[in-house]
PDB file of C-alpha atoms in Angstrom:
ATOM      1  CA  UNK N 399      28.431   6.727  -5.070  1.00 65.00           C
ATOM      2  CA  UNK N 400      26.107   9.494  -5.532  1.00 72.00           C
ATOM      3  CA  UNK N 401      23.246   7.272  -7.256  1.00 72.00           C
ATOM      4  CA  UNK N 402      23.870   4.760  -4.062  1.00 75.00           C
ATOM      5  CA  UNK N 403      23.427   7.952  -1.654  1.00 80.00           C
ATOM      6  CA  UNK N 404      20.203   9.023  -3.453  1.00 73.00           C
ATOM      7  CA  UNK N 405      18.475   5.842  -3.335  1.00 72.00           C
ATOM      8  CA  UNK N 406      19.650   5.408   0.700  1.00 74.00           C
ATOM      9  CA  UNK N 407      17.982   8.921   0.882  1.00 74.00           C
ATOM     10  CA  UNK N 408      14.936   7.936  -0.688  1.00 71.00           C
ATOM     11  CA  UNK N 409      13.091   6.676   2.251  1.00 67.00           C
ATOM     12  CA  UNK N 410      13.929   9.300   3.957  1.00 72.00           C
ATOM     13  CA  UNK N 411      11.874  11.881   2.663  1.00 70.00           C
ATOM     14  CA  UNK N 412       9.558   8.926   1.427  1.00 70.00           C
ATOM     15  CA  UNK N 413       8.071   7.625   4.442  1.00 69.00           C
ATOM     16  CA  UNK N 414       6.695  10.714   6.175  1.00 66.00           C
ATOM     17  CA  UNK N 415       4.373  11.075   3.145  1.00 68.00           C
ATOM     18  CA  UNK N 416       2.922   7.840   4.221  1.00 67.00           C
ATOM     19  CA  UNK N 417       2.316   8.741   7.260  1.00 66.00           C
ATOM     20  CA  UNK N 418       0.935  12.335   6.845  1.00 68.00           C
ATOM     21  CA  UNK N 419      -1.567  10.278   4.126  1.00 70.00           C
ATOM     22  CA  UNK N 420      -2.380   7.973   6.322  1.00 68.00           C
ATOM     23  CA  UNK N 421      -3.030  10.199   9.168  1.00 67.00           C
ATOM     24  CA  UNK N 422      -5.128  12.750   6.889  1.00 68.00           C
ATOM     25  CA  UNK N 423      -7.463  10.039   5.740  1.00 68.00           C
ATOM     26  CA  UNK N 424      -7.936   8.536   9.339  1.00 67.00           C
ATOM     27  CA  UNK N 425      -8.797  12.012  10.634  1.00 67.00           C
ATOM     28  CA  UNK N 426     -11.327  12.756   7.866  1.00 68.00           C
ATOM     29  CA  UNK N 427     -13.290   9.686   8.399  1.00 64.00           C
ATOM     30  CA  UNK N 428     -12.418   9.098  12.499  1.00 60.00           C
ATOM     31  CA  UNK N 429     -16.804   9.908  13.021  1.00 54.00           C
ATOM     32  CA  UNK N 430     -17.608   6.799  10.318  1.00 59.00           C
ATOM     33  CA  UNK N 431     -15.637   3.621  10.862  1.00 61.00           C
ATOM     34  CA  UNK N 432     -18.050   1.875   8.044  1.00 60.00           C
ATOM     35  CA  UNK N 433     -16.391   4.692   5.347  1.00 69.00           C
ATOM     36  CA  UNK N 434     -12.483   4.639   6.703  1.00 70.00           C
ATOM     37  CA  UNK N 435     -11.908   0.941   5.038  1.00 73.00           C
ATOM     38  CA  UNK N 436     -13.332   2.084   2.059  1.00 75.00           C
ATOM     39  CA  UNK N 437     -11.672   5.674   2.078  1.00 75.00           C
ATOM     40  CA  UNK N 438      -8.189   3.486   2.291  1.00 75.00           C
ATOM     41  CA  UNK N 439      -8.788   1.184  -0.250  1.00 77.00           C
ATOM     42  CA  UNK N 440      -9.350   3.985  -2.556  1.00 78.00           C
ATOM     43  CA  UNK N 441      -6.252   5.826  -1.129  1.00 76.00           C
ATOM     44  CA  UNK N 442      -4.432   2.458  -2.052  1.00 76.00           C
ATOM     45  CA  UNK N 443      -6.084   1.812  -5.699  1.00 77.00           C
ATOM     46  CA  UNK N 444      -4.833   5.106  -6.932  1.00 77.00           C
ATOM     47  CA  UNK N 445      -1.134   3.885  -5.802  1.00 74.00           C
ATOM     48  CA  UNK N 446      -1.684   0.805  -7.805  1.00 72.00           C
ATOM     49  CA  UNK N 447      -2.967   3.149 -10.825  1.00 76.00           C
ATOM     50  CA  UNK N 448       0.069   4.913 -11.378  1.00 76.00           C
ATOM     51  CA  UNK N 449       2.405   1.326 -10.918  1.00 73.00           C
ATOM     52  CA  UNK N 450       0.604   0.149 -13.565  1.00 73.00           C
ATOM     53  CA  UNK N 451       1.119   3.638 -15.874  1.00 77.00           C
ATOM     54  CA  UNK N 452       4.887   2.754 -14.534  1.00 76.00           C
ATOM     55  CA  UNK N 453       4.801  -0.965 -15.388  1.00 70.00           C
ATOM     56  CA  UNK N 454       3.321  -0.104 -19.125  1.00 73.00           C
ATOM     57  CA  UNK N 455       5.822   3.171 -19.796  1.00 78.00           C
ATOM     58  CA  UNK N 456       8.446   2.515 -18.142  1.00 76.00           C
ATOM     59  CA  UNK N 457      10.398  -0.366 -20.271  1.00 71.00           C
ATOM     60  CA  UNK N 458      10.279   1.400 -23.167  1.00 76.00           C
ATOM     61  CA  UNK N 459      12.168   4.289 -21.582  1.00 79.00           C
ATOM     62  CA  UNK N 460      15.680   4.944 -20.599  1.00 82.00           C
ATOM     63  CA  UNK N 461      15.915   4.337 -16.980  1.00 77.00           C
ATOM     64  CA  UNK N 462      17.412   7.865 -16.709  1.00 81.00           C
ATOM     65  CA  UNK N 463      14.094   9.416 -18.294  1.00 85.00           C
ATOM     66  CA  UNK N 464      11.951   7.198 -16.383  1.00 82.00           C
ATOM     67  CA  UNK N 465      13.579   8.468 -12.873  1.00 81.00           C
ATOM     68  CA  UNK N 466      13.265  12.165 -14.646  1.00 85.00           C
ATOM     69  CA  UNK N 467       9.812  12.012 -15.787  1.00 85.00           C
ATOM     70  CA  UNK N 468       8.395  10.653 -12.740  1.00 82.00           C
ATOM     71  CA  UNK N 469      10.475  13.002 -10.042  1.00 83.00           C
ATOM     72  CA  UNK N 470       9.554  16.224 -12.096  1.00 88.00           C
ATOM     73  CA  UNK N 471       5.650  14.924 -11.907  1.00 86.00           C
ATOM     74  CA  UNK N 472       5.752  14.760  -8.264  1.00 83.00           C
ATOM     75  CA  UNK N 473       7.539  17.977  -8.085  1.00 87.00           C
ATOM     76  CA  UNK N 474       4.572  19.289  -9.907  1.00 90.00           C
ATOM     77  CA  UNK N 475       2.002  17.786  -7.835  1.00 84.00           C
ATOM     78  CA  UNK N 476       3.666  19.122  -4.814  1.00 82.00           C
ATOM     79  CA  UNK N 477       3.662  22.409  -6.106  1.00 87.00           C
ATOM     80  CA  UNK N 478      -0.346  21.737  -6.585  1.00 85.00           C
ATOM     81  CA  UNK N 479      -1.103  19.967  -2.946  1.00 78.00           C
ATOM     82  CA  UNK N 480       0.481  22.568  -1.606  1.00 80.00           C
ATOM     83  CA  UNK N 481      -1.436  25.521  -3.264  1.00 83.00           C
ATOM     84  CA  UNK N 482      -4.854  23.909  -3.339  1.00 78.00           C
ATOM     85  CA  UNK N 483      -5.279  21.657  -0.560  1.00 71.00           C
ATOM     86  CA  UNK N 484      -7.621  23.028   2.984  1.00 70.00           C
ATOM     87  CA  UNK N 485      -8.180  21.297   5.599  1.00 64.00           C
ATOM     88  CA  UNK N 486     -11.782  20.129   4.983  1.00 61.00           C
ATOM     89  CA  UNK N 487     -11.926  17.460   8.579  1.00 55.00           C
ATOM     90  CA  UNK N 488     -15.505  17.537  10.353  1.00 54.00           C
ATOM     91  CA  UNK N 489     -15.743  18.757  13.142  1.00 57.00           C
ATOM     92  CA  UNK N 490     -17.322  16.801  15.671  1.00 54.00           C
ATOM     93  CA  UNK N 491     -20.415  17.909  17.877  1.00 53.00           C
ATOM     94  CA  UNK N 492     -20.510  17.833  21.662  1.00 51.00           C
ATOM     95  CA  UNK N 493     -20.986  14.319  22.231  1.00 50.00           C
ATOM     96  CA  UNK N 494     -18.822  13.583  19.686  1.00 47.00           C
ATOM     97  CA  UNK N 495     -15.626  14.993  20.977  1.00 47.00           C
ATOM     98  CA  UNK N 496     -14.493  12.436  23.587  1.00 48.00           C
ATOM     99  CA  UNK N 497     -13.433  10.862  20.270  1.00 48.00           C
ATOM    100  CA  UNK N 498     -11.141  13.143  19.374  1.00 49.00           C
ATOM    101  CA  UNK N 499      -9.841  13.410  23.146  1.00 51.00           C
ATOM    102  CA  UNK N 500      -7.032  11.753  23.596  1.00 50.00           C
ATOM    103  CA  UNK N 501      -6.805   8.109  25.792  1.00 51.00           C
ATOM    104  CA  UNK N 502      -3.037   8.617  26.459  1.00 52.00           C
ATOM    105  CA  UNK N 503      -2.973  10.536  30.163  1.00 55.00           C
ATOM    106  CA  UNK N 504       1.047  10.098  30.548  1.00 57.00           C
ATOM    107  CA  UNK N 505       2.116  13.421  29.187  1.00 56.00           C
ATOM    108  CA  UNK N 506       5.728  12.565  29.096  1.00 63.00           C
ATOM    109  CA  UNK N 507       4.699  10.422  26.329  1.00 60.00           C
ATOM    110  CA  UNK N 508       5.206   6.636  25.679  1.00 64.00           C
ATOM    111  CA  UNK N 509       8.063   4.563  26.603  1.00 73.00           C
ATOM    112  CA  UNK N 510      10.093   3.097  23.751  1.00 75.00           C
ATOM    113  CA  UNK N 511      10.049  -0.268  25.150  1.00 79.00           C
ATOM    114  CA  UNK N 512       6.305  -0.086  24.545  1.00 75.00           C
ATOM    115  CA  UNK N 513       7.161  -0.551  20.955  1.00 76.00           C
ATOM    116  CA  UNK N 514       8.672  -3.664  21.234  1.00 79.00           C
ATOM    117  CA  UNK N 515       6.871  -5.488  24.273  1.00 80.00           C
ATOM    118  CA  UNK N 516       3.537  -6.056  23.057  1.00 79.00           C
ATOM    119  CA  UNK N 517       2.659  -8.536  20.810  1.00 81.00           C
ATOM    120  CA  UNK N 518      -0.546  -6.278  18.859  1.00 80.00           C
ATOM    121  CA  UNK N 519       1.761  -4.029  17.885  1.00 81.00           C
ATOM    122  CA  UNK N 520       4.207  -7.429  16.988  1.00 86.00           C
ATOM    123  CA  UNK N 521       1.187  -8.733  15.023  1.00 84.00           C
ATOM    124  CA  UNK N 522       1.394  -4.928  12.611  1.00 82.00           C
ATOM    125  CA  UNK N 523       5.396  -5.231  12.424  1.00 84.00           C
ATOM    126  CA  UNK N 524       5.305  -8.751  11.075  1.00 86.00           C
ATOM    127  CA  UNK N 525       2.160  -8.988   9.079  1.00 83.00           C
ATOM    128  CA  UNK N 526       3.239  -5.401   7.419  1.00 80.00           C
ATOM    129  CA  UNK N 527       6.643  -6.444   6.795  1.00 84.00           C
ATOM    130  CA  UNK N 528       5.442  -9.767   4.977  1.00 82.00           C
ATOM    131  CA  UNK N 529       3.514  -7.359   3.266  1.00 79.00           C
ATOM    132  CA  UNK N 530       5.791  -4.823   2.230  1.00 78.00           C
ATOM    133  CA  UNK N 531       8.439  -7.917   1.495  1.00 78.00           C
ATOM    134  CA  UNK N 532       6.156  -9.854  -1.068  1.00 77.00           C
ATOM    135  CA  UNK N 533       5.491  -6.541  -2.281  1.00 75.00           C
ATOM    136  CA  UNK N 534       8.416  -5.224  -3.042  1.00 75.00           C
ATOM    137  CA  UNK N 535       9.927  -8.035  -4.629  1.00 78.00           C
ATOM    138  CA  UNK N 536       7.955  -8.898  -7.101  1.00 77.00           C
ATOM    139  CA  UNK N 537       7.675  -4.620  -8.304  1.00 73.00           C
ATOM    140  CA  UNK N 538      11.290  -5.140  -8.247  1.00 74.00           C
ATOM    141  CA  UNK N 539      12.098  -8.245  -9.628  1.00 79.00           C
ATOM    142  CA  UNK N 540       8.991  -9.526 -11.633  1.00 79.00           C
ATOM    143  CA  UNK N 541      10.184  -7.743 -14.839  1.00 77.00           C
ATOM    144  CA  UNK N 542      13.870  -9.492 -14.350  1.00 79.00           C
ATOM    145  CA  UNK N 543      12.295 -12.665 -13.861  1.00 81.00           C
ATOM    146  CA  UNK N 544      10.101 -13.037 -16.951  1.00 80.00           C
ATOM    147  CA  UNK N 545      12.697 -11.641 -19.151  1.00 79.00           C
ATOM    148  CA  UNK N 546      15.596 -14.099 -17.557  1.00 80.00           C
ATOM    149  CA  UNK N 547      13.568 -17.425 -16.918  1.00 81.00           C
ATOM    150  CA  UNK N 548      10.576 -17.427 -18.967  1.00 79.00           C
ATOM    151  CA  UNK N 549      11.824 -15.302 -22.014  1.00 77.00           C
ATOM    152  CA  UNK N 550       9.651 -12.140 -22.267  1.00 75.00           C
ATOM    153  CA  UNK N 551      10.840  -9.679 -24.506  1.00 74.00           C
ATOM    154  CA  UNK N 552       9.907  -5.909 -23.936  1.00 67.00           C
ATOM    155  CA  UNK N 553       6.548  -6.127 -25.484  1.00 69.00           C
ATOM    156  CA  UNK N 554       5.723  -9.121 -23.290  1.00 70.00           C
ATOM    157  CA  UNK N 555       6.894  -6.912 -19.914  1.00 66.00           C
ATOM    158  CA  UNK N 556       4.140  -4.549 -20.357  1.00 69.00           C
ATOM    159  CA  UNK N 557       2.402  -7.442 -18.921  1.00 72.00           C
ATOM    160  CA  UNK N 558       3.410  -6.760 -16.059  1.00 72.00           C
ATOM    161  CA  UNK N 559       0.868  -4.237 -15.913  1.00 73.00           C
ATOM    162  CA  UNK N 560      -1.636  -6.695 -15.232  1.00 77.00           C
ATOM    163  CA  UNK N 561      -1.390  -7.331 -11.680  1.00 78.00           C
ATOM    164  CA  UNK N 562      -1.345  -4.044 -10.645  1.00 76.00           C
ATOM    165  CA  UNK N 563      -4.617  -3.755 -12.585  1.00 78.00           C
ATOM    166  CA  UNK N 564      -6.240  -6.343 -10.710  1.00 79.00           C
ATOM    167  CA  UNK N 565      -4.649  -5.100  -7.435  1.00 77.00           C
ATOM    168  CA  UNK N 566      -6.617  -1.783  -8.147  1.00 79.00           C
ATOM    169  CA  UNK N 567      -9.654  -3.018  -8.427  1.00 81.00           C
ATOM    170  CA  UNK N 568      -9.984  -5.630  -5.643  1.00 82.00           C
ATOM    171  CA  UNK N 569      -7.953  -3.048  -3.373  1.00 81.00           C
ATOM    172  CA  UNK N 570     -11.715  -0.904  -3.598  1.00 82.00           C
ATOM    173  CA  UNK N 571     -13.846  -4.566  -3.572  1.00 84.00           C
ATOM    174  CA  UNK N 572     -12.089  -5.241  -0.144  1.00 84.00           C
ATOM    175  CA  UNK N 573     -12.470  -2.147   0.739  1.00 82.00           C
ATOM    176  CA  UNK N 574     -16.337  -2.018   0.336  1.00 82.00           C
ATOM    177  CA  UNK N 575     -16.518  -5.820   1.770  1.00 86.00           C
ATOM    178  CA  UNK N 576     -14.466  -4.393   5.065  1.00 84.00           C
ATOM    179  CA  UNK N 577     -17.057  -2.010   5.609  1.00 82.00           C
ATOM    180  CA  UNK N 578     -19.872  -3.704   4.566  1.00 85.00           C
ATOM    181  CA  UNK N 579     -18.910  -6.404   7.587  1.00 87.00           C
ATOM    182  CA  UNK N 580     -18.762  -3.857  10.303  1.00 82.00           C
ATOM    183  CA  UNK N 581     -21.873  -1.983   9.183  1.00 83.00           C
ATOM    184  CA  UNK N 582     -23.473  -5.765   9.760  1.00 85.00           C
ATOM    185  CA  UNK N 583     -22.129  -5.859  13.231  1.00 83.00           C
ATOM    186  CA  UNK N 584     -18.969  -7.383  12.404  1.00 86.00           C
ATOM    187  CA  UNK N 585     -16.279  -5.976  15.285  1.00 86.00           C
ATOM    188  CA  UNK N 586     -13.557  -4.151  13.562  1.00 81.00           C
ATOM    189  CA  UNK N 587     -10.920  -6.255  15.210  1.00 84.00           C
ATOM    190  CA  UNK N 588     -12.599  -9.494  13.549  1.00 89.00           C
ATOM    191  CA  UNK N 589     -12.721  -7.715  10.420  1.00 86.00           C
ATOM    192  CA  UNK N 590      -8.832  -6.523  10.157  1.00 84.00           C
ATOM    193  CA  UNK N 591      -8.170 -10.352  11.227  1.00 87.00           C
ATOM    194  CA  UNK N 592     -10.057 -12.013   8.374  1.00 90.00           C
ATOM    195  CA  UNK N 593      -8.904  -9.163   5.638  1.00 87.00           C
ATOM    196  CA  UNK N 594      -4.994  -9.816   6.968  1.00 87.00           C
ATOM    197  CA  UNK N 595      -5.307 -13.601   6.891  1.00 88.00           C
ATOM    198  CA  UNK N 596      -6.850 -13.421   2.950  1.00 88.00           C
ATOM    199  CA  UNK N 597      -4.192 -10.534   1.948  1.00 86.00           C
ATOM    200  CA  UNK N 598      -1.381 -12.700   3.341  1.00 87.00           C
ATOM    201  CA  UNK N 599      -2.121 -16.267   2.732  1.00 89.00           C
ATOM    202  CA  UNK N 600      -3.839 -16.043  -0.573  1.00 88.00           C
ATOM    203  CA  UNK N 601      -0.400 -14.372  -2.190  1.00 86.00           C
ATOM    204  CA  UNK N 602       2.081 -16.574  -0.430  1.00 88.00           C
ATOM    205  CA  UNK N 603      -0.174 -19.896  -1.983  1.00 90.00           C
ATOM    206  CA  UNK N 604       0.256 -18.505  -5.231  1.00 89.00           C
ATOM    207  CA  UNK N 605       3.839 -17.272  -5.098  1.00 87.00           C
ATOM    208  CA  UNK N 606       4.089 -20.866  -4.809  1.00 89.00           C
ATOM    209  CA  UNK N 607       2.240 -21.514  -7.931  1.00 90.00           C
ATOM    210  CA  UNK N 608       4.190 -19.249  -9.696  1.00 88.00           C
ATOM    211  CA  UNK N 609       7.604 -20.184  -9.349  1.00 85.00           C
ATOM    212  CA  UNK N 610       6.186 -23.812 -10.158  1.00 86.00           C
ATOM    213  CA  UNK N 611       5.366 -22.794 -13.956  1.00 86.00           C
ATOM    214  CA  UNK N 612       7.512 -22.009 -16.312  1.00 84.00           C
ATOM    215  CA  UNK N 613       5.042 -20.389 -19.357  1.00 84.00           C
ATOM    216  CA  UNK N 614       4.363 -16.884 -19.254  1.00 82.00           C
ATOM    217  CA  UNK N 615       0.750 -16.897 -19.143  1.00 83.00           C
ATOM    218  CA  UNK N 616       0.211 -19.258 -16.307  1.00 87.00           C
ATOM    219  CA  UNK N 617       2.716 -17.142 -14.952  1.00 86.00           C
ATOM    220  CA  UNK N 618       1.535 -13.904 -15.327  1.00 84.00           C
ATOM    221  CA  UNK N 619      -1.997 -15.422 -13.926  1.00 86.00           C
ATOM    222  CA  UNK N 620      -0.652 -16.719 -11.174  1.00 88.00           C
ATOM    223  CA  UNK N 621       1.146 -13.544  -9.941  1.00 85.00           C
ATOM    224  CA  UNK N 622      -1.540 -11.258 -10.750  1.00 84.00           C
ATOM    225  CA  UNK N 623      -3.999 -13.615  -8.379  1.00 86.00           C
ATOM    226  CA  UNK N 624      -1.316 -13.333  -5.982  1.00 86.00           C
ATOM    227  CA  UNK N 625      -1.400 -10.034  -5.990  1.00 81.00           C
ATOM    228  CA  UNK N 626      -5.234  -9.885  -6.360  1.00 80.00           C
ATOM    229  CA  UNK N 627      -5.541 -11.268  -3.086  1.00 82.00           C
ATOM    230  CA  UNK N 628      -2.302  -9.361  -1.553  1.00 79.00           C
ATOM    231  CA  UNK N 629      -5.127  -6.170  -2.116  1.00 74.00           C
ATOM    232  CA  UNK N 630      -7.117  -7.165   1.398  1.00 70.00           C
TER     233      UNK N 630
END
Protein backbone atom coordinates (compact mmCIF):
# COMPACT_ATOMS: atom_id res chain seq x y z
CA UNK A 1 0.00 0.00 0.00
CA UNK A 2 2.71 2.33 0.73
CA UNK A 3 4.65 1.71 -2.72
CA UNK A 4 0.95 2.31 -4.41
CA UNK A 5 0.68 5.71 -2.28
CA UNK A 6 4.19 6.83 -3.38
CA UNK A 7 3.77 6.36 -6.95
CA UNK A 8 -0.02 8.20 -6.70
CA UNK A 9 2.15 10.95 -5.00
CA UNK A 10 4.57 11.14 -7.61
CA UNK A 11 2.89 13.55 -9.85
CA UNK A 12 2.22 15.48 -7.33
CA UNK A 13 5.33 17.01 -6.55
CA UNK A 14 6.32 16.07 -10.26
CA UNK A 15 4.38 18.31 -12.31
CA UNK A 16 5.08 21.73 -10.81
CA UNK A 17 8.72 21.18 -11.86
CA UNK A 18 7.42 21.17 -15.33
CA UNK A 19 5.86 23.98 -15.11
CA UNK A 20 8.35 26.21 -13.15
CA UNK A 21 10.90 24.80 -16.22
CA UNK A 22 8.80 25.63 -18.60
CA UNK A 23 7.94 28.98 -17.37
CA UNK A 24 11.78 29.85 -16.60
CA UNK A 25 12.81 29.10 -20.13
CA UNK A 26 9.81 31.07 -21.73
CA UNK A 27 10.71 34.09 -19.59
CA UNK A 28 14.42 34.01 -20.49
CA UNK A 29 13.87 34.00 -24.13
CA UNK A 30 10.13 35.99 -24.19
CA UNK A 31 12.45 39.20 -26.30
CA UNK A 32 13.64 36.35 -29.14
CA UNK A 33 10.90 34.08 -30.42
CA UNK A 34 13.60 32.71 -33.19
CA UNK A 35 15.82 31.31 -29.86
CA UNK A 36 12.67 29.99 -27.51
CA UNK A 37 12.12 26.77 -29.99
CA UNK A 38 15.55 26.12 -29.88
CA UNK A 39 16.06 26.92 -26.04
CA UNK A 40 13.14 24.05 -25.59
CA UNK A 41 14.43 21.57 -27.67
CA UNK A 42 17.55 21.68 -25.75
CA UNK A 43 15.55 21.78 -22.43
CA UNK A 44 13.90 18.52 -23.90
CA UNK A 45 17.24 16.69 -25.30
CA UNK A 46 18.78 16.73 -21.91
CA UNK A 47 15.45 14.82 -20.60
CA UNK A 48 16.00 12.31 -23.28
CA UNK A 49 19.87 12.12 -22.14
CA UNK A 50 19.33 10.88 -18.85
CA UNK A 51 16.29 8.16 -20.22
CA UNK A 52 18.76 6.83 -22.17
CA UNK A 53 21.58 6.65 -19.04
CA UNK A 54 18.19 5.01 -17.43
CA UNK A 55 17.38 2.70 -20.36
CA UNK A 56 21.29 1.43 -20.48
CA UNK A 57 21.74 1.14 -16.34
CA UNK A 58 18.83 0.46 -15.27
CA UNK A 59 18.19 -3.45 -16.24
CA UNK A 60 21.10 -4.49 -14.83
CA UNK A 61 20.06 -3.10 -11.45
CA UNK A 62 17.69 -4.11 -8.79
CA UNK A 63 14.64 -2.10 -9.24
CA UNK A 64 15.04 -1.07 -5.56
CA UNK A 65 18.63 0.48 -6.36
CA UNK A 66 17.49 1.91 -9.49
CA UNK A 67 14.52 3.96 -7.61
CA UNK A 68 17.48 4.72 -4.85
CA UNK A 69 20.14 5.82 -7.08
CA UNK A 70 18.11 8.02 -9.13
CA UNK A 71 15.92 9.79 -6.10
CA UNK A 72 19.23 10.47 -4.08
CA UNK A 73 20.69 12.18 -7.53
CA UNK A 74 17.87 14.49 -7.72
CA UNK A 75 18.05 15.14 -4.10
CA UNK A 76 21.53 16.22 -4.86
CA UNK A 77 20.80 18.34 -7.71
CA UNK A 78 18.20 20.08 -5.73
CA UNK A 79 20.46 20.79 -3.12
CA UNK A 80 22.72 22.40 -6.12
CA UNK A 81 19.74 24.43 -8.11
CA UNK A 82 18.93 25.68 -5.13
CA UNK A 83 22.37 27.06 -3.96
CA UNK A 84 23.64 28.17 -7.34
CA UNK A 85 20.92 29.20 -9.47
CA UNK A 86 20.12 33.56 -9.98
CA UNK A 87 17.80 34.80 -11.77
CA UNK A 88 19.74 35.86 -14.90
CA UNK A 89 16.10 37.08 -17.21
CA UNK A 90 16.76 40.33 -19.44
CA UNK A 91 15.31 42.92 -18.73
CA UNK A 92 13.52 44.58 -21.33
CA UNK A 93 14.01 48.34 -22.47
CA UNK A 94 11.23 50.90 -22.72
CA UNK A 95 9.67 49.87 -25.78
CA UNK A 96 10.08 46.58 -24.92
CA UNK A 97 7.96 46.32 -21.88
CA UNK A 98 4.39 46.22 -23.26
CA UNK A 99 5.64 42.63 -23.72
CA UNK A 100 5.97 41.83 -20.47
CA UNK A 101 2.58 43.76 -19.59
CA UNK A 102 0.06 41.69 -19.15
CA UNK A 103 -3.14 41.29 -21.94
CA UNK A 104 -5.47 39.86 -19.22
CA UNK A 105 -7.48 43.23 -17.81
CA UNK A 106 -10.12 41.01 -15.66
CA UNK A 107 -8.37 41.09 -12.35
CA UNK A 108 -10.60 38.58 -10.77
CA UNK A 109 -8.85 36.27 -12.99
CA UNK A 110 -10.16 33.74 -15.61
CA UNK A 111 -13.22 31.75 -15.48
CA UNK A 112 -12.80 27.99 -15.27
CA UNK A 113 -15.15 27.34 -17.97
CA UNK A 114 -12.60 29.13 -20.14
CA UNK A 115 -10.59 26.01 -19.84
CA UNK A 116 -12.86 23.86 -21.35
CA UNK A 117 -14.86 26.04 -24.00
CA UNK A 118 -12.38 26.83 -26.48
CA UNK A 119 -11.23 24.63 -28.89
CA UNK A 120 -7.15 26.20 -29.05
CA UNK A 121 -6.78 25.33 -25.82
CA UNK A 122 -8.80 21.71 -26.92
CA UNK A 123 -6.23 21.47 -29.75
CA UNK A 124 -3.04 21.55 -26.56
CA UNK A 125 -5.20 19.03 -24.30
CA UNK A 126 -5.55 16.48 -27.06
CA UNK A 127 -2.47 16.80 -29.14
CA UNK A 128 -0.39 16.80 -25.60
CA UNK A 129 -2.20 13.96 -24.28
CA UNK A 130 -1.53 11.82 -27.56
CA UNK A 131 1.74 12.91 -26.82
CA UNK A 132 2.29 12.14 -23.38
CA UNK A 133 0.16 8.67 -24.13
CA UNK A 134 2.52 7.31 -26.97
CA UNK A 135 5.10 8.46 -24.75
CA UNK A 136 4.60 6.92 -21.87
CA UNK A 137 3.83 3.66 -23.08
CA UNK A 138 6.38 2.69 -24.89
CA UNK A 139 9.13 4.09 -21.68
CA UNK A 140 6.92 1.84 -19.84
CA UNK A 141 6.26 -1.03 -21.71
CA UNK A 142 8.92 -1.24 -24.58
CA UNK A 143 11.35 -3.21 -22.33
CA UNK A 144 8.29 -5.80 -21.42
CA UNK A 145 7.52 -6.11 -24.90
CA UNK A 146 10.85 -7.12 -26.45
CA UNK A 147 11.62 -9.40 -23.66
CA UNK A 148 7.89 -11.14 -23.83
CA UNK A 149 7.19 -11.16 -27.72
CA UNK A 150 10.33 -10.85 -29.51
CA UNK A 151 12.75 -12.59 -26.97
CA UNK A 152 15.38 -10.02 -25.84
CA UNK A 153 17.37 -11.01 -23.09
CA UNK A 154 18.96 -8.30 -20.75
CA UNK A 155 21.84 -7.55 -22.95
CA UNK A 156 19.47 -7.04 -25.89
CA UNK A 157 17.22 -4.37 -23.55
CA UNK A 158 19.99 -1.99 -23.40
CA UNK A 159 18.71 -1.43 -26.79
CA UNK A 160 16.32 0.26 -25.73
CA UNK A 161 18.60 3.00 -25.35
CA UNK A 162 18.48 3.69 -28.85
CA UNK A 163 15.46 5.63 -29.32
CA UNK A 164 15.99 7.88 -26.76
CA UNK A 165 19.31 8.56 -28.50
CA UNK A 166 17.77 9.50 -31.60
CA UNK A 167 14.99 11.40 -29.75
CA UNK A 168 17.90 13.62 -28.36
CA UNK A 169 19.27 14.55 -31.21
CA UNK A 170 16.35 15.36 -33.55
CA UNK A 171 14.60 16.98 -30.35
CA UNK A 172 17.66 19.97 -31.01
CA UNK A 173 17.34 19.44 -35.20
CA UNK A 174 13.58 20.43 -34.75
CA UNK A 175 14.37 22.72 -32.60
CA UNK A 176 16.81 24.69 -34.89
CA UNK A 177 14.34 23.94 -38.03
CA UNK A 178 11.36 25.68 -35.75
CA UNK A 179 13.31 28.65 -35.52
CA UNK A 180 14.93 28.72 -38.56
CA UNK A 181 11.10 28.92 -40.18
CA UNK A 182 10.03 31.88 -38.19
CA UNK A 183 13.29 33.78 -38.62
CA UNK A 184 12.23 33.26 -42.60
CA UNK A 185 8.89 34.79 -41.95
CA UNK A 186 7.18 31.72 -41.15
CA UNK A 187 4.16 32.82 -38.48
CA UNK A 188 4.68 31.00 -35.30
CA UNK A 189 1.19 29.61 -35.36
CA UNK A 190 2.04 27.89 -38.88
CA UNK A 191 5.13 26.71 -37.45
CA UNK A 192 3.69 24.91 -34.09
CA UNK A 193 1.01 23.42 -36.71
CA UNK A 194 3.48 21.77 -39.08
CA UNK A 195 6.01 20.64 -36.04
CA UNK A 196 2.65 19.02 -34.16
CA UNK A 197 1.36 17.33 -37.31
CA UNK A 198 5.19 15.64 -38.00
CA UNK A 199 5.63 14.85 -34.05
CA UNK A 200 2.22 13.16 -34.04
CA UNK A 201 1.65 11.46 -37.27
CA UNK A 202 5.11 10.31 -38.05
CA UNK A 203 5.10 8.09 -34.54
CA UNK A 204 1.58 6.82 -34.78
CA UNK A 205 2.63 5.45 -38.73
CA UNK A 206 5.35 3.69 -37.26
CA UNK A 207 3.80 2.35 -34.07
CA UNK A 208 2.01 0.68 -36.74
CA UNK A 209 5.07 -0.69 -38.28
CA UNK A 210 6.22 -1.89 -35.24
CA UNK A 211 3.73 -4.03 -33.85
CA UNK A 212 3.65 -5.51 -37.55
CA UNK A 213 7.31 -7.12 -37.13
CA UNK A 214 8.20 -9.53 -35.09
CA UNK A 215 12.44 -9.41 -35.26
CA UNK A 216 14.13 -7.28 -32.94
CA UNK A 217 16.00 -5.18 -35.21
CA UNK A 218 13.26 -4.10 -37.49
CA UNK A 219 11.74 -3.58 -34.32
CA UNK A 220 13.95 -1.62 -32.51
CA UNK A 221 14.23 0.59 -35.95
CA UNK A 222 10.95 1.06 -36.22
CA UNK A 223 10.33 2.40 -32.66
CA UNK A 224 13.29 4.46 -32.52
CA UNK A 225 11.93 6.32 -35.97
CA UNK A 226 8.82 6.55 -34.17
CA UNK A 227 10.19 8.17 -31.64
CA UNK A 228 12.60 10.16 -33.90
CA UNK A 229 9.80 11.87 -35.29
CA UNK A 230 7.66 11.99 -31.83
CA UNK A 231 10.89 14.73 -31.08
CA UNK A 232 8.97 17.74 -33.22
Amino acid sequence: YYLIIVIFSFPIVDIPNFGYTYLKVDTFFLLSEVLRSRAFSYLISAGSVGQTVASVICPHLAWQTSFLTFGILGLVWSLFWLTMYEDQAPRPTEDQIPLFVSKVTNTNGPRWISFISHWSLWSVYIAHFAMNWSTYIIMQWLPTYMSSYLGANSHSLSFTAMPYVLNSLFCIVAGHFADNLVSHSWTVLTVRRLMTSIGLIGPAVFLIFFCAVDNLLFAVIFISISIFFGSA
